[in-house]
Short mmCIF file of C-alpha atoms in Angstrom, two decimals:
data_model
loop_
_atom_site.label_atom_id
_atom_site.label_comp_id
_atom_site.label_asym_id
_atom_site.label_seq_id
_atom_site.Cartn_x
_atom_site.Cartn_y
_atom_site.Cartn_z
CA MET A 78 -0.08 0.08 -0.21
CA LYS A 79 1.46 3.33 -0.99
CA THR A 80 1.13 6.65 1.07
CA GLU A 81 2.79 10.11 1.29
CA ILE A 82 2.61 10.77 4.61
CA LEU A 83 3.42 7.03 6.68
CA HIS A 84 7.02 6.70 6.18
CA TYR A 85 8.62 3.11 5.63
CA TRP A 86 12.14 2.60 4.53
CA GLU A 87 12.41 1.63 1.13
CA GLU A 88 14.49 -0.53 -1.10
CA GLY A 89 17.85 1.93 -1.36
CA LYS A 90 15.79 5.00 -0.68
CA PRO A 91 15.57 5.62 3.63
CA ILE A 92 13.96 7.16 5.08
CA PRO A 93 15.01 11.01 6.00
CA GLY A 94 16.15 11.98 8.97
CA TYR A 95 18.68 8.28 8.63
CA LYS A 96 21.51 6.67 6.62
CA PRO A 97 21.25 3.59 4.69
CA GLU A 98 24.25 1.99 7.45
CA GLU A 99 20.38 2.62 10.72
CA GLU A 100 18.64 0.25 8.32
CA GLU A 101 19.50 -2.22 9.84
CA ILE A 102 19.16 -1.03 13.52
CA VAL A 103 16.50 1.81 13.14
CA LYS A 104 13.52 -0.07 10.27
CA ASP A 105 11.92 -2.11 12.20
CA ALA A 106 11.73 -0.29 14.87
CA LEU A 107 10.08 2.98 12.39
CA HIS A 108 7.97 0.43 10.75
CA ASP A 109 5.86 -0.63 13.74
CA VAL A 110 5.13 2.49 14.60
CA GLU A 111 3.82 3.41 10.89
CA ASP A 112 2.37 1.20 11.24
CA ALA A 113 0.39 1.11 14.50
CA LEU A 114 -0.47 4.57 13.21
CA PHE A 115 -2.26 3.71 10.42
CA ALA A 116 -4.22 0.34 12.27
CA PHE A 117 -5.10 3.36 14.63
CA ILE A 118 -6.00 5.82 11.83
CA VAL A 119 -8.09 3.29 9.85
CA GLY A 120 -9.43 2.05 13.26
CA LEU A 121 -11.19 4.76 13.39
CA LEU A 122 -13.10 4.62 10.35
CA TYR A 123 -14.83 1.56 10.53
CA MET B 274 -19.10 -31.87 31.57
CA ARG B 275 -17.23 -29.25 31.41
CA LEU B 276 -14.38 -29.36 28.61
CA THR B 277 -10.87 -28.27 29.06
CA ALA B 278 -8.95 -25.30 26.58
CA GLU B 279 -6.71 -27.23 24.89
CA GLN B 280 -10.80 -30.26 23.84
CA ARG B 281 -11.98 -26.86 22.39
CA THR B 282 -8.61 -25.37 20.21
CA GLU B 283 -9.10 -29.36 19.21
CA MET B 284 -12.87 -29.57 18.41
CA VAL B 285 -12.77 -25.56 17.04
CA LYS B 286 -9.99 -26.49 14.90
CA LYS B 287 -11.64 -28.81 12.91
CA ALA B 288 -15.09 -27.33 12.07
CA ILE B 289 -13.40 -24.31 11.45
CA MET B 290 -11.38 -27.09 8.83
CA CYS B 291 -14.00 -28.49 7.68
CA GLU B 292 -14.08 -32.37 10.10
CA GLN B 293 -15.86 -33.55 12.66
CA PRO B 294 -15.06 -32.72 15.85
CA GLU B 295 -15.85 -34.72 18.95
CA ARG B 296 -18.95 -31.66 19.86
CA VAL B 297 -20.31 -29.43 18.34
CA PRO B 298 -18.82 -26.71 19.79
CA VAL B 299 -21.08 -23.60 21.01
CA ILE B 300 -19.56 -20.35 19.68
CA CYS B 301 -20.97 -16.76 22.96
CA LYS B 302 -22.42 -13.87 21.14
CA GLN B 303 -24.02 -12.13 24.01
CA GLU B 304 -21.72 -8.72 24.15
CA PRO B 305 -20.06 -6.88 27.26
CA SER B 306 -22.76 -4.58 27.10
CA PHE B 307 -25.25 -7.74 27.88
CA ALA B 308 -22.83 -9.49 30.42
CA ILE B 309 -23.09 -5.50 32.52
CA GLU B 310 -26.45 -6.56 32.78
CA TYR B 311 -26.73 -9.70 33.71
CA ALA B 312 -24.28 -8.84 36.43
CA GLY B 313 -26.88 -6.25 37.63
CA TYR B 314 -23.65 -4.11 36.91
CA ASP B 315 -24.67 0.40 35.54
CA LEU B 316 -23.70 -0.12 32.01
CA LYS B 317 -22.81 3.15 31.90
CA THR B 318 -20.46 2.72 34.53
CA ALA B 319 -19.23 -0.34 33.85
CA LEU B 320 -18.35 0.84 30.40
CA TRP B 321 -16.08 3.31 31.83
CA ASN B 322 -14.51 0.85 33.69
CA PRO B 323 -12.88 -2.81 32.10
CA ASP B 324 -12.35 -4.21 34.88
CA LEU B 325 -15.90 -4.11 35.58
CA ILE B 326 -16.85 -5.18 32.17
CA VAL B 327 -14.25 -8.39 33.23
CA LYS B 328 -15.52 -9.32 36.57
CA ALA B 329 -19.19 -9.56 35.07
CA THR B 330 -17.94 -11.10 31.88
CA ASP B 331 -16.76 -13.59 34.84
CA LYS B 332 -20.21 -13.90 35.87
CA MET B 333 -21.97 -14.85 32.75
CA TYR B 334 -18.96 -17.56 31.87
CA THR B 335 -19.57 -19.43 35.09
CA ASP B 336 -23.37 -19.49 34.66
CA ILE B 337 -23.48 -19.89 30.77
CA TYR B 338 -22.62 -22.33 29.12
CA CYS B 339 -19.90 -22.01 25.98
CA ASP B 340 -17.18 -23.01 24.27
CA ALA B 341 -16.07 -19.76 22.56
CA GLY B 342 -15.97 -16.34 22.77
CA GLY B 343 -13.83 -13.20 21.54
CA ASN B 344 -15.08 -10.00 21.47
CA MET B 345 -13.80 -5.69 21.95
CA PRO B 346 -16.30 -3.32 23.47
CA ARG B 347 -16.40 0.54 22.06
CA PHE B 348 -15.33 2.89 24.94
CA PRO B 349 -16.74 6.09 25.43
CA LEU B 350 -13.78 7.95 26.28
CA LEU B 351 -12.70 7.22 22.59
CA TYR B 352 -15.35 8.90 21.03
CA LYS B 353 -16.12 11.55 24.14
CA THR B 354 -12.18 13.04 23.59
CA SER B 355 -11.86 12.97 19.82
CA GLY B 356 -15.82 14.59 19.22
CA SER B 357 -16.97 11.99 17.36
CA ARG B 358 -19.59 12.13 14.77
CA ALA B 359 -19.46 8.48 13.53
CA PHE B 360 -19.80 6.31 17.02
CA VAL B 361 -21.26 8.51 19.63
CA PRO B 362 -22.11 7.54 22.57
CA ARG B 363 -26.31 7.71 23.60
CA GLU B 364 -27.45 10.09 26.55
CA LEU B 365 -28.82 7.72 28.58
CA ASP B 366 -25.99 6.06 29.34
CA ASP B 367 -23.28 6.59 27.12
CA PHE B 368 -23.58 2.83 24.78
CA VAL B 369 -22.01 4.14 21.26
CA GLN B 370 -23.83 3.81 18.41
CA HIS B 371 -22.75 4.58 14.54
CA PRO B 372 -25.44 7.62 12.74
CA GLU B 373 -25.87 7.67 8.94
CA VAL B 374 -22.32 10.16 8.87
CA GLU B 375 -20.42 11.33 5.35
CA GLY B 376 -16.89 11.63 5.89
CA LEU B 377 -16.58 11.60 2.05
CA LEU B 378 -18.60 14.27 -0.10
CA TYR B 379 -19.15 13.36 -4.21
CA GLU B 380 -16.25 15.38 -4.69
CA GLU B 381 -13.33 14.53 -3.22
CA TYR B 382 -13.49 10.73 -4.57
CA ASP B 383 -10.85 11.97 -6.81
CA GLU B 384 -8.83 12.37 -4.00
CA TYR B 385 -9.33 8.67 -2.50
CA ILE B 386 -8.65 6.72 -5.23
CA ALA B 387 -4.92 8.81 -5.56
CA ASP B 388 -3.74 7.73 -1.58
CA PRO B 389 -7.01 6.51 0.94
CA PHE B 390 -4.29 7.03 3.91
CA LYS B 391 -3.78 10.41 2.74
CA CYS B 392 -7.13 11.39 2.86
CA MET B 393 -8.90 9.58 5.77
CA VAL B 394 -5.40 12.39 7.80
CA ASN B 395 -6.53 15.15 5.61
CA THR B 396 -9.96 15.51 4.65
CA ILE B 397 -12.12 12.69 6.93
CA ILE B 398 -10.52 12.43 10.26
CA PRO B 399 -11.14 15.70 10.49
CA ARG B 400 -15.01 15.81 9.49
CA LEU B 401 -15.84 13.00 11.88
CA TYR B 402 -14.06 14.12 14.71
CA PRO B 403 -13.34 17.57 14.61
CA LYS B 404 -11.37 17.12 17.87
CA LEU B 405 -8.66 15.47 16.63
CA ALA B 406 -8.54 18.18 14.40
CA GLU B 407 -8.23 21.43 16.22
CA LYS B 408 -5.30 23.67 15.22
CA GLY B 409 -2.16 23.45 16.92
CA PRO B 410 -1.45 21.88 19.92
CA VAL B 411 -4.39 21.35 21.35
CA GLY B 412 -5.61 18.48 18.90
CA SER B 413 -2.25 17.56 19.12
CA LEU B 414 -3.13 17.11 22.50
CA ASN B 415 -6.63 15.47 21.71
CA PHE B 416 -5.39 13.05 19.31
CA LEU B 417 -2.35 11.53 22.31
CA ARG B 418 -5.75 12.23 24.37
CA VAL B 419 -7.13 9.24 21.60
CA MET B 420 -4.81 6.84 22.05
CA ILE B 421 -3.58 7.01 25.14
CA ALA B 422 -7.18 5.90 25.54
CA ASP B 423 -7.45 3.78 23.78
CA ASN B 424 -4.62 1.67 24.61
CA GLN B 425 -4.68 1.67 28.64
CA LEU B 426 -8.61 0.63 27.99
CA LYS B 427 -8.21 -2.45 25.27
CA SER B 428 -4.46 -3.46 27.23
CA LYS B 429 -6.14 -3.31 29.91
CA TYR B 430 -9.40 -5.36 29.08
CA LEU B 431 -8.08 -7.86 27.08
CA ALA B 432 -5.64 -8.28 30.31
CA GLY B 433 -8.48 -9.76 31.80
CA CYS B 434 -10.30 -11.49 30.05
CA ALA B 435 -8.06 -13.51 28.99
CA ALA B 436 -7.18 -14.57 32.45
CA VAL B 437 -10.74 -15.42 33.01
CA GLU B 438 -11.08 -17.51 30.34
CA LYS B 439 -7.71 -19.12 31.71
CA LYS B 440 -9.67 -19.56 34.51
CA HIS B 441 -13.03 -20.79 32.54
CA GLY B 442 -11.41 -22.92 30.06
CA ILE B 443 -13.22 -20.96 26.94
CA ILE B 444 -11.59 -20.79 24.06
CA ASN B 445 -10.43 -16.86 22.27
CA ILE B 446 -11.30 -17.34 18.55
CA ARG B 447 -11.28 -13.86 17.42
CA ARG B 448 -8.99 -11.66 17.18
CA GLY B 449 -9.22 -7.33 15.04
CA ALA B 450 -11.87 -7.12 12.77
CA ILE B 451 -11.97 -5.26 9.53
CA GLU B 452 -14.41 -5.17 5.88
CA ALA B 453 -14.87 -6.04 2.87
CA PRO B 454 -13.51 -2.46 0.93
CA PHE B 455 -17.21 -2.03 -0.74
CA ASP B 456 -17.70 -2.18 3.26
CA PHE B 457 -15.49 0.26 4.17
CA LEU B 458 -16.29 2.70 1.44
CA ALA B 459 -19.88 2.58 1.90
CA ASP B 460 -20.88 2.63 6.44
CA LEU B 461 -18.89 6.14 7.36
CA LEU B 462 -17.31 7.16 4.26
CA ARG B 463 -20.26 7.41 1.61
CA GLY B 464 -22.82 5.98 4.38
CA PHE B 465 -25.66 4.28 3.08
CA THR B 466 -27.71 6.81 1.07
CA GLY B 467 -23.74 8.53 -0.73
CA ILE B 468 -23.78 4.76 -1.59
CA SER B 469 -26.36 3.98 -3.33
CA LYS B 470 -26.72 7.35 -5.50
CA ASP B 471 -22.62 6.96 -5.66
CA VAL B 472 -23.26 3.17 -7.53
CA ARG B 473 -26.35 4.18 -9.90
CA ARG B 474 -24.37 8.03 -11.11
CA ASP B 475 -20.55 6.86 -10.74
CA PRO B 476 -20.03 3.27 -10.84
CA GLY B 477 -16.72 4.00 -12.49
CA ARG B 478 -15.46 5.98 -9.67
CA VAL B 479 -16.23 3.59 -6.65
CA GLN B 480 -14.97 0.47 -8.75
CA ALA B 481 -11.57 2.53 -8.28
CA ALA B 482 -13.12 4.01 -4.98
CA VAL B 483 -13.12 0.57 -3.38
CA GLU B 484 -9.82 -0.90 -5.74
CA ALA B 485 -7.60 1.43 -3.99
CA THR B 486 -9.28 1.07 -0.18
CA LEU B 487 -8.56 -3.16 -1.14
CA PRO B 488 -4.49 -2.64 0.01
CA VAL B 489 -5.22 -0.76 2.79
CA MET B 490 -7.51 -3.58 4.47
CA TYR B 491 -4.80 -5.86 3.46
CA LYS B 492 -2.66 -4.50 5.11
CA LEU B 493 -4.84 -3.51 8.48
CA ALA B 494 -5.52 -7.51 8.92
CA LYS B 495 -1.50 -7.94 9.15
CA ILE B 496 -1.33 -6.07 11.70
CA VAL B 497 -4.21 -6.44 13.93
CA ASN B 498 -4.04 -9.99 13.69
CA PRO B 499 -0.25 -10.30 13.23
CA THR B 500 -0.47 -14.07 13.93
CA PRO B 501 -2.24 -16.61 10.38
CA GLY B 502 -3.40 -19.66 12.28
CA ILE B 503 -6.85 -20.98 12.61
CA ILE B 504 -7.68 -19.68 15.63
CA PRO B 505 -7.40 -16.88 16.42
CA SER B 506 -8.99 -15.11 13.22
CA LEU B 507 -9.88 -12.45 11.81
CA PHE B 508 -14.18 -11.07 12.00
CA ILE B 509 -15.36 -9.32 8.91
CA PRO B 510 -18.71 -8.29 9.03
CA LEU B 511 -20.36 -8.25 5.55
CA HIS B 512 -23.04 -4.80 5.50
CA MET B 513 -24.63 -4.19 1.98
CA PRO B 514 -24.66 -6.52 0.19
CA SER B 515 -28.81 -7.76 0.75
CA TYR B 516 -29.58 -3.61 -0.03
CA MET B 517 -26.90 -3.53 -3.59
CA ARG B 518 -28.56 -5.54 -6.84
CA THR B 519 -26.83 -9.15 -7.52
CA LYS B 520 -25.28 -7.39 -10.66
CA ASP B 521 -23.87 -4.14 -8.90
CA PHE B 522 -22.00 -7.02 -6.37
CA GLU B 523 -21.01 -9.01 -8.51
CA LYS B 524 -19.57 -5.64 -9.54
CA LEU B 525 -18.18 -3.62 -7.65
CA TYR B 526 -18.77 -5.42 -3.90
CA TRP B 527 -17.64 -9.15 -4.83
CA PRO B 528 -13.70 -8.81 -6.91
CA THR B 529 -12.32 -7.23 -4.26
CA PHE B 530 -13.79 -8.71 -1.19
CA LYS B 531 -12.84 -12.29 -2.49
CA LYS B 532 -9.18 -10.83 -3.58
CA LEU B 533 -9.56 -10.39 0.34
CA VAL B 534 -10.74 -13.26 1.51
CA ASP B 535 -8.39 -15.41 -1.56
CA ASP B 536 -4.53 -13.74 -0.10
CA LEU B 537 -5.19 -14.50 3.25
CA ILE B 538 -6.40 -17.44 4.07
CA ALA B 539 -3.42 -17.92 1.10
CA ASP B 540 -1.25 -16.19 3.66
CA GLY B 541 -2.58 -18.78 6.44
CA TYR B 542 -5.70 -16.14 8.33
CA THR B 543 -8.96 -18.18 8.79
CA LEU B 544 -12.37 -15.48 9.38
CA GLN B 545 -14.95 -15.52 10.52
CA ILE B 546 -16.83 -13.51 7.91
CA PHE B 547 -20.65 -12.03 9.15
CA PHE B 548 -23.58 -12.88 6.27
CA GLU B 549 -25.42 -9.92 7.74
CA LYS B 550 -29.09 -10.21 6.31
CA ASN B 551 -30.41 -13.16 4.23
CA TRP B 552 -27.45 -13.84 1.26
CA THR B 553 -29.16 -16.98 -0.34
CA ARG B 554 -29.61 -15.21 -3.45
CA TYR B 555 -25.56 -14.65 -3.18
CA TYR B 556 -25.09 -18.83 -3.07
CA ASP B 557 -23.27 -18.58 -6.58
CA PHE B 558 -20.69 -16.33 -5.37
CA LEU B 559 -20.02 -18.01 -1.65
CA GLN B 560 -19.52 -21.44 -3.15
CA GLU B 561 -16.23 -19.38 -5.33
CA LEU B 562 -14.98 -18.73 -0.82
CA PRO B 563 -12.26 -21.03 0.37
CA THR B 564 -11.94 -23.72 3.54
CA GLY B 565 -11.45 -21.34 5.98
CA VAL B 566 -13.48 -19.61 6.38
CA ILE B 567 -16.26 -19.38 8.75
CA ALA B 568 -19.51 -18.48 7.72
CA TYR B 569 -21.89 -16.67 10.10
CA PHE B 570 -25.35 -16.51 8.98
CA GLU B 571 -27.69 -14.03 10.89
CA GLU B 572 -31.25 -14.94 8.64
CA ASP B 573 -30.16 -18.11 5.86
CA ASP B 574 -31.06 -21.08 6.59
CA LEU B 575 -28.64 -23.25 7.69
CA GLY B 576 -30.66 -26.81 5.98
CA MET B 577 -29.67 -24.78 2.58
CA ALA B 578 -26.74 -23.63 3.24
CA LYS B 579 -25.00 -27.07 4.07
CA GLU B 580 -26.29 -28.64 1.64
CA LYS B 581 -25.56 -25.70 -0.80
CA LEU B 582 -21.83 -24.77 1.01
CA GLY B 583 -20.84 -26.77 3.71
CA LYS B 584 -18.06 -28.89 1.70
CA LYS B 585 -15.71 -25.95 2.13
CA LEU B 586 -17.13 -23.90 4.76
CA CYS B 587 -17.67 -23.58 8.70
CA LEU B 588 -21.24 -22.86 9.14
CA MET B 589 -22.39 -20.39 11.91
CA GLY B 590 -25.05 -18.71 13.76
CA ASN B 591 -29.00 -18.61 12.39
CA PHE B 592 -30.26 -19.03 15.81
CA PRO B 593 -33.12 -16.23 16.33
CA ILE B 594 -32.16 -14.68 19.60
CA THR B 595 -35.69 -12.81 19.67
CA MET B 596 -37.06 -16.24 20.23
CA LEU B 597 -34.42 -16.16 23.64
CA ARG B 598 -36.83 -12.77 24.42
CA LEU B 599 -40.12 -13.61 23.47
CA ASN B 600 -40.43 -18.24 23.24
CA SER B 601 -40.47 -20.49 26.41
CA LYS B 602 -37.53 -22.25 26.73
CA GLN B 603 -39.00 -26.10 25.30
CA GLU B 604 -39.05 -23.62 22.26
CA CYS B 605 -36.23 -22.29 21.84
CA ILE B 606 -33.72 -26.13 22.48
CA ASP B 607 -36.77 -27.48 20.21
CA LYS B 608 -35.36 -24.72 17.51
CA ALA B 609 -32.02 -25.33 18.66
CA LYS B 610 -31.85 -29.19 18.43
CA GLU B 611 -33.70 -28.83 14.60
CA ILE B 612 -30.92 -26.27 13.59
CA LEU B 613 -28.21 -29.09 14.92
CA ASP B 614 -29.78 -31.56 13.34
CA LYS B 615 -29.81 -29.47 9.73
CA ALA B 616 -25.91 -28.33 10.27
CA ALA B 617 -24.00 -30.34 12.05
CA PRO B 618 -23.93 -33.76 10.62
CA GLY B 619 -21.03 -34.60 9.22
CA GLY B 620 -18.68 -31.59 11.04
CA GLY B 621 -17.55 -28.44 10.01
CA TYR B 622 -20.37 -26.47 12.55
CA MET B 623 -19.92 -24.17 15.55
CA PHE B 624 -23.41 -23.65 16.92
CA CYS B 625 -24.18 -19.45 17.72
CA MET B 626 -27.36 -16.78 17.56
CA ASP B 627 -27.96 -15.16 13.89
CA LYS B 628 -26.24 -11.96 16.20
CA SER B 629 -24.74 -9.57 19.70
CA ILE B 630 -26.30 -10.79 22.04
CA LEU B 631 -26.45 -6.73 23.31
CA SER B 632 -28.76 -6.72 26.09
CA LEU B 633 -30.77 -8.26 28.40
CA ALA B 634 -34.09 -7.23 27.05
CA ASP B 635 -32.37 -9.38 24.15
CA ALA B 636 -33.08 -12.71 25.80
CA LYS B 637 -34.57 -14.17 28.98
CA PRO B 638 -30.86 -15.10 30.73
CA GLU B 639 -32.41 -18.49 31.70
CA ASN B 640 -33.09 -19.45 27.86
CA LEU B 641 -30.09 -18.82 26.53
CA ILE B 642 -28.72 -21.19 29.99
CA ALA B 643 -31.11 -23.62 28.21
CA VAL B 644 -30.35 -23.44 25.81
CA CYS B 645 -26.15 -23.34 25.60
CA GLU B 646 -26.78 -25.89 27.63
CA PHE B 647 -28.74 -27.85 25.31
CA VAL B 648 -26.87 -27.79 22.69
CA HIS B 649 -23.25 -28.65 24.54
CA GLU B 650 -25.21 -32.08 25.92
CA TYR B 651 -26.86 -32.54 22.62
CA GLY B 652 -23.94 -32.00 20.56
CA VAL B 653 -21.70 -34.87 20.21
CA TYR B 654 -20.87 -37.06 17.44
CA LYS B 655 -21.46 -40.00 18.08
#
């Protein structure tokens, strides 16, 4: 699912504010936050 | 005879996968609001206090037989804090209801189709939850309040329920809920009136919007139920098809719903799908659904459903809760026997009411107790 306003680490394209070499350390934690934010907001609409 | 959680897990798993278990599982469809009233608590007080709901659930499980359950109440705190127009606690007792709303205007379809989640954040949420969209830090703080409330209430409720279920050996067969893409668009975004007009005047945009919603629902499913398996199932209540023309259903509802079901089952999930109202005219479509679907019917005759769908789908539902309110204990038991005789042979069936029991006014407890005990004793595979 593509959206402009969630920040996911895409292939070779770090999330703004992070360096490519940090991917292994930070990616999962950042994605968990984005997922929870996504589910919370969509959850308000059903 | 009370069963262990392990025995119940085994028989529910077999039933879901269309095999024959030792007994017909009895599925609890009493909502927390029923449990609260049954236990004698004030509804408003308990809806603000998850500990009381858990105590009420303990009392209910002590008195009323079931093998499996699983639910999540709507807490008024969330909706008061957010100024919700979509879900509104009623004046009398803060029981949350959902009026007809239009979160997405017709002229905003293209914005939604281009990026549904962005449109939800920028356009729909501010319209339906105005306190979350107040300017500056006030809106941000309200957002935080609602997220904290959501986290606190649900954590407390789920932990309490898990302890009560463990005490009674009852298993939770439901985790997380999503919607069919069309229903998501219809329910709070366009509303019943709006979507009914759109289907006729602009089916192309409806189709594009539904297709844009499909990945949203798929992603949501993976987050709200992160551990695929036979149990707990994802819950999908279906709303609009009973009100649609078959040709519109075929074009606008079914393709994305079918894809969602197929993809989630292929990922290892099972799905408890509530087929609201009567689905008889859609059986040709339902025959395409894969095993792993629990077909929870409201009005459909389970004898016919068994014949047409029973080889692939696990059936449940259809016991009319109006009988629990209006009829004698013996009449209720006779009805339960009639349904079991039609739906239970060969397995792939779980006993359940035709809809959720919301309050004491919906069902006389003595009738409910008698029916659940009867099914437990009668529903033994020899």
